[in-house]
Short mmCIF file of C-alpha atoms and ligand atoms in Angstrom, two decimals:
data_model
loop_
_atom_site.label_atom_id
_atom_site.label_comp_id
_atom_site.label_asym_id
_atom_site.label_seq_id
_atom_site.Cartn_x
_atom_site.Cartn_y
_atom_site.Cartn_z
CA MET A 26 0.00 -0.03 0.01
CA LYS A 27 1.21 3.48 -0.89
CA ILE A 28 1.55 5.87 1.98
CA ILE A 29 1.57 9.49 0.99
CA ASN A 30 2.38 11.47 4.16
CA GLU A 31 3.90 14.61 2.53
CA LEU A 32 2.63 17.54 0.54
CA TYR A 33 4.73 19.36 -2.06
CA ILE A 34 4.96 23.01 -1.15
CA ASN A 35 7.60 25.61 -2.11
CA GLY A 36 9.82 23.01 -3.73
CA LYS A 37 9.99 20.79 -0.70
CA TRP A 38 8.22 17.74 0.67
CA GLN A 39 6.43 18.90 3.84
CA THR A 40 4.56 17.04 6.55
CA PRO A 41 0.94 18.34 6.73
CA THR A 42 -0.16 19.80 10.01
CA SER A 43 -3.66 18.36 10.24
CA GLY A 44 -2.68 14.78 11.37
CA GLN A 45 -5.73 13.43 9.50
CA THR A 46 -5.45 10.84 6.76
CA LEU A 47 -7.73 9.66 3.97
CA THR A 48 -7.85 6.10 2.58
CA VAL A 49 -7.87 5.50 -1.04
CA ILE A 50 -9.75 2.34 -2.21
CA ASN A 51 -8.88 0.32 -5.24
CA PRO A 52 -12.29 0.04 -6.84
CA ALA A 53 -11.68 -3.27 -8.47
CA THR A 54 -10.86 -5.01 -5.24
CA GLU A 55 -12.46 -2.76 -2.62
CA ILE A 56 -9.21 -2.92 -0.72
CA PRO A 57 -7.26 0.16 0.35
CA CYS A 58 -4.34 0.99 -2.00
CA ALA A 59 -3.08 4.24 -0.45
CA THR A 60 -3.43 6.55 2.36
CA VAL A 61 -2.99 10.31 2.06
CA SER A 62 -2.22 12.81 4.78
CA LEU A 63 -4.72 15.61 4.53
CA SER A 64 -3.86 19.35 4.32
CA ASN A 65 -5.55 21.93 6.48
CA SER A 66 -5.84 25.66 6.30
CA VAL A 67 -2.27 26.19 7.45
CA ASP A 68 -0.90 24.04 4.64
CA VAL A 69 -3.09 25.74 2.00
CA GLU A 70 -2.00 29.03 3.19
CA SER A 71 1.68 28.25 2.92
CA ALA A 72 1.08 26.71 -0.58
CA VAL A 73 -0.76 29.86 -1.78
CA LEU A 74 1.98 32.17 -0.34
CA ALA A 75 4.69 30.03 -1.89
CA ALA A 76 2.94 30.35 -5.26
CA ARG A 77 2.59 34.10 -4.79
CA GLU A 78 6.31 34.49 -3.93
CA ALA A 79 7.37 32.31 -6.85
CA PHE A 80 5.20 34.25 -9.30
CA LYS A 81 7.61 37.29 -9.14
CA GLY A 82 10.37 35.28 -10.71
CA TRP A 83 8.51 32.73 -12.82
CA SER A 84 6.30 35.39 -14.61
CA MET A 85 9.52 37.10 -15.70
CA THR A 86 11.22 33.99 -17.14
CA SER A 87 11.69 33.92 -20.86
CA ALA A 88 9.23 31.78 -22.81
CA LYS A 89 12.15 29.66 -23.94
CA GLU A 90 13.21 28.96 -20.39
CA ARG A 91 9.67 27.80 -19.54
CA ALA A 92 9.38 25.82 -22.76
CA ASP A 93 12.58 24.05 -22.10
CA LEU A 94 11.43 23.01 -18.67
CA MET A 95 8.10 21.81 -19.91
CA ASN A 96 9.80 19.70 -22.61
CA ALA A 97 11.94 18.27 -19.84
CA VAL A 98 8.79 17.50 -17.94
CA ALA A 99 7.29 15.74 -20.98
CA ASN A 100 10.37 13.54 -21.26
CA GLU A 101 10.30 12.66 -17.64
CA MET A 102 6.67 11.79 -17.91
CA GLY A 103 7.64 9.34 -20.66
CA ASN A 104 10.23 7.82 -18.22
CA ARG A 105 7.50 7.54 -15.54
CA TYR A 106 4.98 6.23 -18.07
CA ASP A 107 4.38 2.96 -16.27
CA ASP A 108 3.93 4.61 -12.91
CA LEU A 109 1.34 7.06 -14.41
CA VAL A 110 -0.49 4.05 -15.86
CA ASP A 111 -0.42 2.15 -12.66
CA ALA A 112 -1.81 5.17 -10.79
CA HIS A 113 -4.90 5.01 -13.01
CA VAL A 114 -5.20 1.28 -12.79
CA MET A 115 -4.99 1.36 -8.96
CA THR A 116 -7.19 4.30 -8.08
CA MET A 117 -9.74 4.22 -10.95
CA GLY A 118 -9.76 0.60 -11.89
CA CYS A 119 -8.92 1.52 -15.49
CA PRO A 120 -7.87 -1.57 -17.55
CA LYS A 121 -4.09 -1.57 -17.67
CA ASN A 122 -4.04 -2.41 -21.43
CA ILE A 123 -5.83 0.86 -22.29
CA ALA A 124 -4.83 3.16 -19.42
CA GLY A 125 -1.87 4.63 -21.34
CA VAL A 126 -3.95 5.53 -24.39
CA PHE A 127 -6.87 6.85 -22.27
CA HIS A 128 -5.00 8.71 -19.58
CA VAL A 129 -1.30 9.25 -20.22
CA ASP A 130 -0.40 9.77 -23.93
CA CYS A 131 -2.41 12.99 -24.38
CA PRO A 132 -1.06 14.70 -21.20
CA ILE A 133 2.52 14.09 -22.41
CA ASP A 134 1.71 15.47 -25.84
CA ALA A 135 -0.11 18.44 -24.08
CA MET A 136 3.06 19.37 -22.20
CA ARG A 137 4.95 19.68 -25.49
CA TYR A 138 2.04 21.45 -27.20
CA TYR A 139 1.90 24.22 -24.62
CA ALA A 140 5.70 24.48 -24.46
CA LYS A 141 5.42 25.63 -28.09
CA LEU A 142 2.58 28.01 -27.33
CA ALA A 143 4.65 29.59 -24.54
CA LEU A 144 6.54 31.45 -27.19
CA GLN A 145 3.31 33.42 -28.01
CA MET A 146 3.51 35.13 -24.69
CA GLU A 147 6.27 37.40 -26.03
CA GLU A 148 4.40 38.44 -29.15
CA VAL A 149 3.48 42.20 -28.99
CA GLU A 150 0.60 43.41 -31.11
CA GLU A 151 1.00 47.01 -32.34
CA LYS A 152 -2.03 49.15 -33.24
CA GLY A 153 -0.69 52.67 -33.99
CA SER A 154 0.51 53.95 -30.72
CA VAL A 155 -1.05 51.11 -28.71
CA LEU A 156 1.01 48.04 -27.69
CA ILE A 157 -0.96 45.02 -26.59
CA LEU A 158 1.00 42.70 -24.25
CA LYS A 159 0.18 39.32 -22.91
CA GLU A 160 0.85 38.69 -19.22
CA PRO A 161 0.20 35.67 -16.88
CA VAL A 162 -2.92 35.99 -14.87
CA GLY A 163 -1.00 35.13 -11.58
CA VAL A 164 -1.46 32.55 -8.85
CA CYS A 165 -3.91 29.83 -10.06
CA ALA A 166 -5.80 27.31 -7.84
CA PHE A 167 -6.83 24.04 -9.46
CA ILE A 168 -9.52 21.69 -8.13
CA ASN A 169 -9.96 18.53 -10.19
CA PRO A 170 -12.18 15.46 -10.40
CA TRP A 171 -11.23 11.75 -10.40
CA ASN A 172 -12.40 10.61 -13.81
CA TYR A 173 -9.34 11.66 -15.83
CA PRO A 174 -6.94 12.64 -13.04
CA LEU A 175 -3.75 13.28 -15.11
CA HIS A 176 -5.59 14.65 -18.16
CA GLN A 177 -7.53 17.21 -16.14
CA LEU A 178 -4.37 18.20 -14.19
CA ILE A 179 -2.22 18.72 -17.33
CA GLY A 180 -5.01 20.41 -19.15
CA LYS A 181 -4.70 23.16 -16.56
CA VAL A 182 -1.01 23.02 -15.54
CA ALA A 183 0.55 22.97 -19.02
CA PRO A 184 -1.11 26.20 -20.33
CA ALA A 185 -0.64 27.86 -16.88
CA LEU A 186 3.10 27.13 -16.80
CA ALA A 187 3.47 28.20 -20.41
CA ALA A 188 1.79 31.53 -19.62
CA GLY A 189 4.02 32.08 -16.63
CA CYS A 190 1.51 31.41 -13.84
CA THR A 191 2.14 29.62 -10.55
CA ILE A 192 -0.08 26.90 -9.21
CA VAL A 193 -1.64 25.29 -6.18
CA THR A 194 -3.55 22.12 -7.07
CA LYS A 195 -5.90 19.78 -5.26
CA PRO A 196 -6.75 16.53 -6.80
CA ALA A 197 -9.95 14.52 -6.05
CA GLU A 198 -9.90 12.53 -2.92
CA GLN A 199 -10.15 9.29 -4.88
CA THR A 200 -7.19 9.84 -7.18
CA PRO A 201 -4.13 11.53 -5.64
CA LEU A 202 -1.37 9.32 -7.19
CA ALA A 203 -1.01 10.95 -10.66
CA ASP A 204 -0.61 14.46 -9.03
CA LEU A 205 1.94 12.99 -6.62
CA ILE A 206 4.07 11.61 -9.52
CA MET A 207 3.82 14.90 -11.27
CA ALA A 208 5.15 16.74 -8.21
CA GLU A 209 8.07 14.32 -8.21
CA ILE A 210 8.65 14.97 -11.86
CA PHE A 211 8.53 18.88 -11.49
CA HIS A 212 11.02 18.48 -8.58
CA LYS A 213 13.32 16.30 -10.60
CA VAL A 214 13.48 18.64 -13.67
CA GLY A 215 14.17 21.59 -11.42
CA LEU A 216 10.98 23.69 -11.67
CA PRO A 217 11.66 26.65 -9.39
CA ALA A 218 10.36 26.37 -5.84
CA GLY A 219 6.73 27.45 -5.35
CA VAL A 220 5.74 27.35 -9.10
CA PHE A 221 3.88 24.02 -8.53
CA ASN A 222 2.40 23.21 -5.12
CA LEU A 223 0.31 20.16 -4.27
CA VAL A 224 -2.22 19.89 -1.41
CA PHE A 225 -4.54 17.01 -0.63
CA GLY A 226 -7.93 17.24 1.01
CA HIS A 227 -11.67 17.15 0.96
CA GLY A 228 -13.25 19.61 -1.48
CA ARG A 229 -15.72 20.95 1.08
CA ASP A 230 -12.86 21.64 3.53
CA ILE A 231 -9.98 23.10 1.52
CA GLY A 232 -11.81 23.92 -1.71
CA PRO A 233 -13.41 27.11 -0.27
CA ILE A 234 -10.05 28.20 1.16
CA LEU A 235 -8.49 28.03 -2.26
CA SER A 236 -11.34 29.63 -4.21
CA GLY A 237 -11.87 32.31 -1.63
CA HIS A 238 -8.15 33.16 -1.06
CA PRO A 239 -7.29 36.86 -1.84
CA GLU A 240 -3.82 35.84 -3.09
CA VAL A 241 -5.30 33.42 -5.64
CA ASP A 242 -5.88 35.30 -8.89
CA MET A 243 -7.76 32.53 -10.71
CA VAL A 244 -9.55 29.29 -9.80
CA SER A 245 -10.05 26.61 -12.40
CA PHE A 246 -12.62 24.06 -11.29
CA THR A 247 -13.56 20.82 -12.97
CA GLY A 248 -16.35 18.73 -11.42
CA SER A 249 -19.94 18.70 -10.72
CA THR A 250 -22.18 21.65 -11.50
CA LEU A 251 -23.27 21.91 -7.86
CA ALA A 252 -19.73 22.20 -6.53
CA GLY A 253 -18.74 24.51 -9.40
CA ILE A 254 -21.50 26.88 -8.35
CA GLU A 255 -20.13 26.81 -4.76
CA VAL A 256 -16.67 27.63 -6.03
CA ALA A 257 -17.86 30.60 -8.10
CA LYS A 258 -19.87 31.93 -5.08
CA THR A 259 -16.86 31.68 -2.80
CA ALA A 260 -14.61 33.27 -5.44
CA ALA A 261 -16.91 36.18 -6.15
CA PRO A 262 -15.94 38.62 -3.29
CA THR A 263 -12.27 38.62 -4.40
CA VAL A 264 -13.34 39.15 -8.06
CA LYS A 265 -10.91 36.48 -9.31
CA ARG A 266 -11.12 34.79 -12.60
CA VAL A 267 -13.20 31.62 -12.41
CA CYS A 268 -13.07 28.86 -14.98
CA GLN A 269 -15.78 26.17 -14.57
CA GLU A 270 -15.69 22.86 -16.42
CA LEU A 271 -18.80 21.04 -15.26
CA GLY A 272 -21.21 18.30 -16.13
CA GLY A 273 -22.84 17.23 -19.27
CA LYS A 274 -25.68 15.27 -20.91
CA SER A 275 -24.54 15.34 -24.51
CA ALA A 276 -26.71 14.55 -27.47
CA TYR A 277 -25.74 12.54 -30.50
CA ILE A 278 -27.88 12.79 -33.60
CA ILE A 279 -27.88 10.03 -36.15
CA THR A 280 -29.64 10.79 -39.46
CA GLU A 281 -31.59 8.31 -41.53
CA ASP A 282 -29.04 8.51 -44.42
CA ALA A 283 -26.00 7.95 -42.29
CA ASP A 284 -23.87 4.76 -42.18
CA ILE A 285 -26.00 3.47 -39.33
CA ALA A 286 -23.68 0.60 -38.33
CA ALA A 287 -20.58 2.95 -38.05
CA ALA A 288 -22.69 5.51 -36.34
CA VAL A 289 -24.11 3.16 -33.68
CA ARG A 290 -20.68 1.52 -32.98
CA TYR A 291 -19.13 4.97 -32.42
CA GLY A 292 -21.95 6.05 -30.12
CA VAL A 293 -21.94 2.90 -27.95
CA GLU A 294 -18.15 2.84 -27.60
CA ASP A 295 -18.10 6.47 -26.78
CA VAL A 296 -20.40 6.04 -23.84
CA MET A 297 -18.79 2.87 -22.57
CA GLY A 298 -15.20 4.23 -22.60
CA ASN A 299 -13.76 4.92 -19.20
CA THR A 300 -16.74 3.01 -17.78
CA GLY A 301 -18.99 5.90 -18.77
CA GLN A 302 -17.20 8.36 -16.57
CA THR A 303 -16.58 10.95 -19.14
CA CYS A 304 -18.04 14.42 -18.86
CA ASN A 305 -18.63 14.80 -22.60
CA ALA A 306 -19.94 11.30 -23.19
CA LEU A 307 -22.62 11.17 -25.85
CA THR A 308 -25.22 9.60 -23.52
CA ARG A 309 -28.45 10.66 -25.46
CA MET A 310 -28.49 8.95 -28.81
CA LEU A 311 -31.16 10.43 -31.01
CA VAL A 312 -32.23 8.23 -33.85
CA PRO A 313 -34.95 8.38 -36.52
CA SER A 314 -38.02 6.37 -35.54
CA SER A 315 -37.72 4.54 -38.89
CA CYS A 316 -34.32 3.19 -37.95
CA TYR A 317 -35.10 2.36 -34.27
CA GLN A 318 -35.15 -1.47 -34.47
CA GLN A 319 -31.92 -1.52 -36.57
CA VAL A 320 -30.25 0.80 -34.05
CA ALA A 321 -31.40 -1.22 -31.09
CA ASP A 322 -30.17 -4.47 -32.55
CA LEU A 323 -26.78 -3.04 -33.56
CA ALA A 324 -26.23 -1.24 -30.17
CA THR A 325 -26.97 -4.44 -28.32
CA GLN A 326 -24.47 -6.40 -30.49
CA VAL A 327 -21.67 -3.76 -30.07
CA LEU A 328 -22.31 -3.75 -26.27
CA GLN A 329 -21.73 -7.42 -26.08
CA GLU A 330 -18.13 -6.82 -27.21
CA GLN A 331 -17.33 -5.20 -23.95
CA VAL A 332 -15.44 -7.32 -21.53
CA VAL A 333 -16.05 -6.25 -18.05
CA GLY A 334 -13.62 -7.46 -15.39
CA ASP A 335 -10.26 -7.34 -13.70
CA PRO A 336 -8.29 -4.26 -14.85
CA LEU A 337 -5.11 -6.36 -14.85
CA ASP A 338 -6.56 -8.94 -17.29
CA GLU A 339 -5.43 -8.19 -20.81
CA ILE A 340 -8.77 -8.82 -22.41
CA THR A 341 -10.72 -6.37 -20.13
CA THR A 342 -12.25 -3.32 -21.83
CA MET A 343 -14.23 -2.07 -18.98
CA GLY A 344 -13.26 -1.82 -15.33
CA PRO A 345 -15.34 -0.89 -12.29
CA MET A 346 -16.81 2.45 -11.36
CA SER A 347 -14.20 4.56 -9.60
CA SER A 348 -15.99 4.51 -6.23
CA LYS A 349 -18.77 2.90 -4.23
CA ARG A 350 -20.57 6.19 -4.30
CA GLN A 351 -20.49 6.35 -8.04
CA LYS A 352 -21.73 2.79 -8.43
CA GLU A 353 -24.65 3.58 -6.08
CA THR A 354 -25.48 6.59 -8.20
CA VAL A 355 -25.49 4.68 -11.37
CA LEU A 356 -27.67 1.94 -9.90
CA LYS A 357 -30.09 4.44 -8.65
CA TYR A 358 -30.53 5.84 -12.17
CA ILE A 359 -30.91 2.45 -13.70
CA ASN A 360 -33.66 1.67 -11.26
CA GLN A 361 -35.18 5.02 -11.94
CA GLY A 362 -35.12 4.40 -15.73
CA ILE A 363 -36.94 1.13 -15.27
CA ALA A 364 -39.47 2.78 -12.98
CA GLU A 365 -40.12 5.60 -15.41
CA GLY A 366 -40.98 3.06 -18.17
CA ALA A 367 -37.81 3.03 -20.30
CA GLN A 368 -37.03 -0.30 -21.87
CA LEU A 369 -33.89 -2.06 -20.70
CA LEU A 370 -32.21 -3.35 -23.87
CA ALA A 371 -29.09 -4.63 -22.14
CA GLY A 372 -27.43 -4.47 -18.73
CA GLY A 373 -29.31 -3.70 -15.51
CA ILE A 374 -28.63 -3.55 -11.80
CA GLU A 375 -27.07 -7.02 -11.21
CA MET A 376 -23.31 -7.50 -10.87
CA PRO A 377 -21.72 -8.26 -14.32
CA ASP A 378 -21.09 -11.96 -15.04
CA LYS A 379 -17.87 -13.48 -13.62
CA VAL A 380 -17.30 -10.60 -11.21
CA GLN A 381 -17.61 -11.16 -7.47
CA GLN A 382 -16.23 -8.04 -5.92
CA GLY A 383 -15.44 -4.46 -6.90
CA TYR A 384 -17.65 -1.48 -7.73
CA TYR A 385 -18.80 -2.90 -11.08
CA VAL A 386 -21.97 -2.20 -12.94
CA LYS A 387 -23.23 -3.78 -16.13
CA PRO A 388 -22.91 -1.68 -19.29
CA THR A 389 -26.51 -0.76 -19.91
CA ILE A 390 -28.65 0.49 -22.74
CA PHE A 391 -32.16 1.94 -22.38
CA SER A 392 -34.44 2.37 -25.33
CA GLY A 393 -37.91 4.06 -25.48
CA VAL A 394 -36.43 6.90 -23.53
CA THR A 395 -38.54 10.11 -23.68
CA PRO A 396 -36.99 13.63 -23.20
CA ASN A 397 -38.63 14.22 -19.88
CA MET A 398 -37.40 11.11 -18.10
CA SER A 399 -34.72 11.79 -15.48
CA ILE A 400 -32.30 9.38 -17.19
CA ALA A 401 -32.60 11.70 -20.29
CA ARG A 402 -32.09 14.91 -18.36
CA GLU A 403 -29.71 14.21 -15.49
CA GLU A 404 -25.95 13.26 -15.74
CA ILE A 405 -25.63 9.62 -14.73
CA PHE A 406 -21.81 9.48 -15.14
CA GLY A 407 -21.69 5.75 -15.75
CA PRO A 408 -21.92 3.26 -18.68
CA VAL A 409 -25.62 4.00 -19.39
CA LEU A 410 -26.75 4.87 -22.90
CA CYS A 411 -30.24 6.28 -23.57
CA ILE A 412 -31.76 5.87 -27.10
CA LEU A 413 -34.52 8.39 -28.00
CA THR A 414 -36.34 8.61 -31.30
CA TYR A 415 -37.36 11.56 -33.45
CA ASP A 416 -39.50 11.99 -36.55
CA CYS A 417 -37.82 14.98 -38.27
CA ILE A 418 -34.47 16.70 -37.93
CA GLU A 419 -36.01 19.89 -36.37
CA GLU A 420 -37.46 17.62 -33.62
CA ALA A 421 -34.00 16.02 -33.08
CA ILE A 422 -32.35 19.46 -32.69
CA GLU A 423 -35.03 20.53 -30.24
CA ILE A 424 -34.56 17.44 -28.12
CA ALA A 425 -30.75 17.80 -28.28
CA ASN A 426 -30.93 21.43 -27.11
CA ASP A 427 -33.60 20.67 -24.46
CA SER A 428 -31.02 20.31 -21.66
CA GLU A 429 -29.63 22.44 -18.89
CA TYR A 430 -26.24 21.22 -20.08
CA GLY A 431 -24.20 22.11 -23.21
CA LEU A 432 -20.84 20.46 -22.96
CA SER A 433 -20.62 18.46 -26.12
CA SER A 434 -22.64 16.97 -29.02
CA ALA A 435 -22.22 14.82 -32.10
CA VAL A 436 -23.82 14.30 -35.46
CA PHE A 437 -23.42 11.37 -37.81
CA ALA A 438 -25.05 12.14 -41.15
CA LYS A 439 -24.63 11.16 -44.80
CA ASP A 440 -21.47 13.31 -45.06
CA LYS A 441 -19.55 16.04 -43.38
CA ALA A 442 -21.42 18.93 -45.01
CA SER A 443 -24.81 17.57 -43.98
CA ALA A 444 -23.53 16.91 -40.42
CA LEU A 445 -22.11 20.43 -40.21
CA SER A 446 -25.40 22.00 -41.14
CA ILE A 447 -26.98 20.20 -38.23
CA ALA A 448 -24.05 20.96 -35.83
CA ARG A 449 -24.53 24.78 -36.27
CA HIS A 450 -27.89 24.45 -34.52
CA LEU A 451 -26.61 22.65 -31.45
CA ARG A 452 -26.01 24.65 -28.27
CA ALA A 453 -22.87 22.95 -27.03
CA GLY A 454 -19.22 23.82 -26.72
CA GLN A 455 -18.11 21.00 -28.99
CA CYS A 456 -19.63 18.87 -31.82
CA TYR A 457 -18.06 15.73 -33.08
CA LEU A 458 -18.88 14.97 -36.73
CA GLN A 459 -18.93 11.58 -38.49
CA GLY A 460 -17.31 9.64 -35.66
CA SER A 461 -14.38 11.94 -34.77
CA TYR A 462 -12.35 11.96 -31.58
CA PHE A 463 -10.88 14.35 -28.97
CA SER A 464 -8.13 16.73 -30.32
CA ILE A 465 -5.79 18.92 -28.31
CA ASP A 466 -6.42 21.63 -30.88
CA ALA A 467 -10.16 21.74 -30.12
CA PRO A 468 -11.21 24.14 -27.39
CA PHE A 469 -13.05 22.13 -24.76
CA GLY A 470 -15.80 23.65 -22.56
CA GLY A 471 -19.46 24.13 -22.03
CA TYR A 472 -22.49 26.27 -22.73
CA LYS A 473 -25.20 26.73 -20.16
CA LYS A 474 -24.62 24.85 -16.87
CA SER A 475 -21.70 22.84 -18.35
CA GLY A 476 -19.39 25.67 -17.55
CA ASN A 477 -17.98 28.98 -18.72
CA GLY A 478 -14.36 28.33 -19.60
CA ARG A 479 -12.27 26.65 -22.27
CA GLU A 480 -9.45 24.14 -21.88
CA TRP A 481 -7.15 22.76 -24.58
CA GLY A 482 -6.18 24.50 -27.85
CA ALA A 483 -4.91 28.02 -27.88
CA GLU A 484 -8.16 29.14 -26.17
CA GLY A 485 -7.21 26.96 -23.24
CA MET A 486 -4.09 29.03 -22.76
CA SER A 487 -6.09 32.34 -23.11
CA GLU A 488 -7.74 31.57 -19.76
CA TYR A 489 -4.29 32.07 -18.11
CA ILE A 490 -3.47 35.36 -19.93
CA GLU A 491 -4.17 38.97 -18.86
CA THR A 492 -4.14 41.55 -21.64
CA LYS A 493 -2.19 44.79 -20.95
CA ALA A 494 -2.56 47.81 -23.16
CA VAL A 495 0.45 50.20 -23.28
CA ILE A 496 -0.41 53.50 -24.86
CA CYS A 497 2.72 55.14 -26.18
CA GLY A 498 1.24 58.56 -27.05
P1 LIG B 23 -17.27 16.85 -7.53
O1 LIG B 23 -17.81 18.19 -7.85
O2 LIG B 23 -17.92 16.07 -6.40
O3 LIG B 23 -15.66 16.94 -7.17
C1 LIG B 23 -14.74 17.50 -8.06
C2 LIG B 23 -13.68 18.19 -7.19
O4 LIG B 23 -14.22 19.21 -6.48
C3 LIG B 23 -13.00 17.31 -6.20
O5 LIG B 23 -11.62 17.62 -6.12
C4 LIG B 23 -13.74 17.65 -4.83
O6 LIG B 23 -12.88 17.50 -3.73
C5 LIG B 23 -14.00 19.15 -5.12
N1 LIG B 23 -15.05 19.76 -4.40
C6 LIG B 23 -16.26 19.16 -3.94
N2 LIG B 23 -17.01 20.02 -3.39
C7 LIG B 23 -16.39 21.24 -3.37
C8 LIG B 23 -16.63 22.54 -2.89
N3 LIG B 23 -17.80 22.90 -2.27
N4 LIG B 23 -15.74 23.49 -3.10
C9 LIG B 23 -14.56 23.25 -3.77
N5 LIG B 23 -14.24 22.04 -4.20
C10 LIG B 23 -15.15 21.00 -4.03
O7 LIG B 23 -17.36 16.04 -8.86
P2 LIG B 23 -16.95 14.53 -9.05
O8 LIG B 23 -18.12 13.69 -8.79
O9 LIG B 23 -15.62 14.21 -8.46
O10 LIG B 23 -16.66 14.52 -10.70
C11 LIG B 23 -17.63 14.27 -11.63
C12 LIG B 23 -18.22 15.51 -12.18
O11 LIG B 23 -17.11 16.24 -12.89
C13 LIG B 23 -19.23 15.22 -13.25
O12 LIG B 23 -20.31 16.06 -13.17
C14 LIG B 23 -18.51 15.46 -14.58
O13 LIG B 23 -19.29 15.83 -15.64
C15 LIG B 23 -17.55 16.62 -14.18
N6 LIG B 23 -16.49 16.73 -15.09
C16 LIG B 23 -16.45 17.80 -15.98
C17 LIG B 23 -15.43 17.89 -16.91
C18 LIG B 23 -15.33 19.02 -17.83
O14 LIG B 23 -14.28 19.30 -18.37
N7 LIG B 23 -16.37 19.75 -18.15
C19 LIG B 23 -14.34 16.94 -16.95
C20 LIG B 23 -14.39 15.95 -16.01
C21 LIG B 23 -15.44 15.84 -15.08
#
């Protein structure tokens, strides 16, 4: 069992002052895999002050200096690849054979991607006698969820470092290991003391200290909409920048003239990836009534390819839910779907076959789902796909937009041009056409209650930049 009894503050490993610990459970075995010493307000205070002090020097480094360090970090992440994979296997139950592709490759690429963008910080725009400069926003506090621990961390840390910001980060209670490894990596490559600080703790305890702190210039939060609202409220009196990356209930429109087999495979695999614990998962599949039976048959067939089981077994494609709490939430929704009259095409509330322990749920598909059912409106955050039908494309667009969320969406039509004409009507921060996948270049973030910021791409770096106008007369 891993014992984490130090925090990383001001370039040093420090013993937290709270004396309290938290146990991390391996969700595949239900056995503790780590204990973490928790931070309290004293630790958070010293982390924020270290970041404030370090900002003076780090914000004045050349872009090349920062880029060189970030490239060294990417190289070291490559050296620690297996440790990063194991962190996801142990704390999330992600199958080992896919954990690298799902959780580690993109963060390494992202570190190099933003190292290149660091150079843009030195570009000066001239408009007559006005010079427009880019400057780092300052001390940033990051609060992250457990579903993509490294990906979420690097999606914030890489652009922040490139811009010249300093950082205090708090991982989710369930997944502290990836952050710990990153602190070791930053230490090893010689990131100046105080630029990256790591604290551990419960969101309700230390989250408000971070988001309300007057020395924190920006808070970037990824997690549930409810907690995101709390963060924004706590941040408001200090008028800091708030970036919220929140929940989703994304719609996926398949048209009658699409390649139905390819479209259905893409949709089912999208929802089942990462055991359904993906904020932008396309959990509402909207299909023409005329194709319903074909879609239902295909979806059930594709679902049967999922191998649920031990994350260490090479053939496993789907591990457990990340926590007991998450498993209970998913089962509650499956029961609710049945009670509301949706038809259970596959899956259900029983333990998957051949699994005796762990927080597993069966990959599940509901058909006959109507837009007002809670399983069509609320984020389940598990491997549960809802199939809804429509009679004309205007109705499909209306159903897709009838959500308090607007994180992502997708369209599979006859061709890209037809899909794009539908995409333009969808109120969501992203739209995936014709079975496409995540790209670092694509700004990621929500409309409506899915959030107000953008991560990834050049826009993801803009969040960490202040604009200064110098008027030369
Ligand atoms: P959560 O809101 O319970 O926890 C997320 C983080 O917030 C954790 O670190 C937690 O400790 C902290 N937290 C909890 N309450 C807090 C408070 N009052 N103040 C400050 N911090 C607090 O969410 P979760 O269940 O861990 O994560 C799942 C949610 O995250 C889903 O809704 C999912 O859609 C969302 N998510 C969104 C994105 C995105 O980019 N939009 C990405 C991943 C996950």
